[in-house]
Each structure stands twice: as C-alpha cells, then as structure tokens.
PDB file of C-alpha atoms in Angstrom:
ATOM      1  CA  SER A   1     185.917 168.674 155.265  1.00 91.00           C
ATOM      2  CA  ALA A   2     183.884 165.500 155.316  1.00 93.00           C
ATOM      3  CA  HIS A   3     182.442 166.434 158.689  1.00 96.00           C
ATOM      4  CA  ASP A   4     181.352 169.870 157.450  1.00 96.00           C
ATOM      5  CA  LEU A   5     179.606 168.438 154.402  1.00 94.00           C
ATOM      6  CA  ALA A   6     177.748 165.907 156.545  1.00 96.00           C
ATOM      7  CA  ARG A   7     176.749 168.651 158.991  1.00 97.00           C
ATOM      8  CA  ILE A   8     175.354 170.794 156.155  1.00 97.00           C
ATOM      9  CA  ILE A   9     173.360 167.927 154.711  1.00 96.00           C
ATOM     10  CA  THR A  10     172.016 166.891 158.111  1.00 96.00           C
ATOM     11  CA  THR A  11     170.976 170.450 158.956  1.00 97.00           C
ATOM     12  CA  LEU A  12     169.223 170.909 155.646  1.00 94.00           C
ATOM     13  CA  ARG A  13     167.328 167.619 156.137  1.00 93.00           C
ATOM     14  CA  GLU A  14     166.325 168.639 159.673  1.00 94.00           C
ATOM     15  CA  LYS A  15     165.330 172.262 158.969  1.00 96.00           C
ATOM     16  CA  LEU A  16     163.715 172.155 155.494  1.00 96.00           C
ATOM     17  CA  PRO A  17     160.391 170.538 154.647  1.00 96.00           C
ATOM     18  CA  LEU A  18     161.895 167.879 152.379  1.00 94.00           C
ATOM     19  CA  ALA A  19     160.107 164.819 151.152  1.00 94.00           C
ATOM     20  CA  PRO A  20     161.535 161.649 152.669  1.00 88.00           C
ATOM     21  CA  ASP A  21     162.525 160.441 149.164  1.00 91.00           C
ATOM     22  CA  CYS A  22     163.948 163.764 147.948  1.00 95.00           C
ATOM     23  CA  GLU A  23     167.126 163.808 145.907  1.00 96.00           C
ATOM     24  CA  ILE A  24     170.116 165.348 147.616  1.00 96.00           C
ATOM     25  CA  THR A  25     172.930 165.915 145.191  1.00 95.00           C
ATOM     26  CA  ILE A  26     176.545 166.698 145.937  1.00 94.00           C
ATOM     27  CA  GLU A  27     178.401 168.246 143.015  1.00 91.00           C
ATOM     28  CA  GLY A  28     182.115 168.659 142.706  1.00 86.00           C
ATOM     29  CA  ARG A  29     185.333 167.805 140.928  1.00 81.00           C
ATOM     30  CA  VAL A  30     186.540 164.260 141.018  1.00 79.00           C
ATOM     31  CA  LEU A  31     189.769 165.446 142.654  1.00 79.00           C
ATOM     32  CA  ASN A  32     187.802 166.666 145.674  1.00 80.00           C
ATOM     33  CA  PHE A  33     185.958 163.403 146.321  1.00 85.00           C
ATOM     34  CA  ASP A  34     187.646 160.867 148.537  1.00 90.00           C
ATOM     35  CA  ALA A  35     186.179 157.883 150.340  1.00 93.00           C
ATOM     36  CA  GLU A  36     185.831 159.797 153.622  1.00 95.00           C
ATOM     37  CA  ARG A  37     183.797 162.611 152.010  1.00 94.00           C
ATOM     38  CA  ILE A  38     181.655 160.231 149.989  1.00 94.00           C
ATOM     39  CA  ASP A  39     180.909 158.100 153.039  1.00 96.00           C
ATOM     40  CA  ALA A  40     180.092 161.117 155.184  1.00 97.00           C
ATOM     41  CA  CYS A  41     177.681 162.515 152.567  1.00 95.00           C
ATOM     42  CA  LEU A  42     175.982 159.125 152.095  1.00 96.00           C
ATOM     43  CA  ASP A  43     175.649 158.658 155.895  1.00 96.00           C
ATOM     44  CA  ALA A  44     174.079 162.138 156.161  1.00 96.00           C
ATOM     45  CA  GLY A  45     171.503 161.414 153.435  1.00 95.00           C
ATOM     46  CA  ALA A  46     173.015 162.436 150.127  1.00 96.00           C
ATOM     47  CA  ASN A  47     171.825 160.071 147.418  1.00 95.00           C
ATOM     48  CA  ARG A  48     173.363 161.457 144.209  1.00 95.00           C
ATOM     49  CA  PHE A  49     176.853 162.669 143.264  1.00 93.00           C
ATOM     50  CA  SER A  50     177.569 164.784 140.185  1.00 90.00           C
ATOM     51  CA  ILE A  51     181.118 164.689 138.923  1.00 84.00           C
ATOM     52  CA  GLY A  52     180.379 165.330 135.259  1.00 71.00           C
ATOM     53  CA  ILE A  53     183.058 165.617 132.615  1.00 71.00           C
ATOM     54  CA  GLN A  54     183.246 169.093 131.080  1.00 68.00           C
ATOM     55  CA  SER A  55     185.166 167.909 128.028  1.00 72.00           C
ATOM     56  CA  PHE A  56     187.641 165.238 126.921  1.00 75.00           C
ATOM     57  CA  ASN A  57     189.292 167.734 124.564  1.00 78.00           C
ATOM     58  CA  SER A  58     192.620 168.842 126.058  1.00 79.00           C
ATOM     59  CA  LYS A  59     192.603 172.206 124.280  1.00 82.00           C
ATOM     60  CA  ILE A  60     189.119 173.058 125.578  1.00 78.00           C
ATOM     61  CA  ARG A  61     190.045 171.854 129.097  1.00 76.00           C
ATOM     62  CA  LYS A  62     193.117 174.162 129.073  1.00 78.00           C
ATOM     63  CA  LYS A  63     191.016 177.156 128.038  1.00 78.00           C
ATOM     64  CA  MET A  64     188.550 176.337 130.829  1.00 75.00           C
ATOM     65  CA  ALA A  65     191.437 175.915 133.287  1.00 73.00           C
ATOM     66  CA  ARG A  66     190.281 172.327 133.861  1.00 66.00           C
ATOM     67  CA  THR A  67     192.960 169.747 134.127  1.00 62.00           C
ATOM     68  CA  SER A  68     192.899 166.223 135.500  1.00 61.00           C
ATOM     69  CA  ASP A  69     195.652 166.904 138.061  1.00 55.00           C
ATOM     70  CA  GLY A  70     194.283 169.979 139.834  1.00 52.00           C
ATOM     71  CA  PRO A  71     193.146 173.563 139.191  1.00 48.00           C
TER      72      PRO A  71
END
C-alpha cells in the first residue's frame, strides 16, 4: 500500500547513515504506480522512480510474461 511504502522509506532514512542528498529509487511496473503511491513515496523522501520498458516487441513481451494490461 502507499502507506507501507512510505513507512519503509521513512524507516530507512531514519535508521541508515544516508547522505542528505542520496538517491532513493522506487522501482516497479507502471500498472502498480498510482497517484497515491507516487505522492506517498515522494513525501517520504523518494526522489527517483524506475518504470523502465523491457521491450516494445509484443512477441518478446509475451515470452517474458509482460503485458501492458497486467501480469
């Protein structure tokens, strides 16, 4: 949930000796990112999101079990 992600990020920032300007990246599938999760992560200190494209080739995406409409 958005709250859980924010809690994890906040705890990591509090407990680990991180530089104030460190990069905190959240990685996931575009289908799992909604405005609530993005806002919660940003508010907790995340400053980078990775939602990279694996491939635009439909045949490769099928073999990888990656579709645009869910797992």
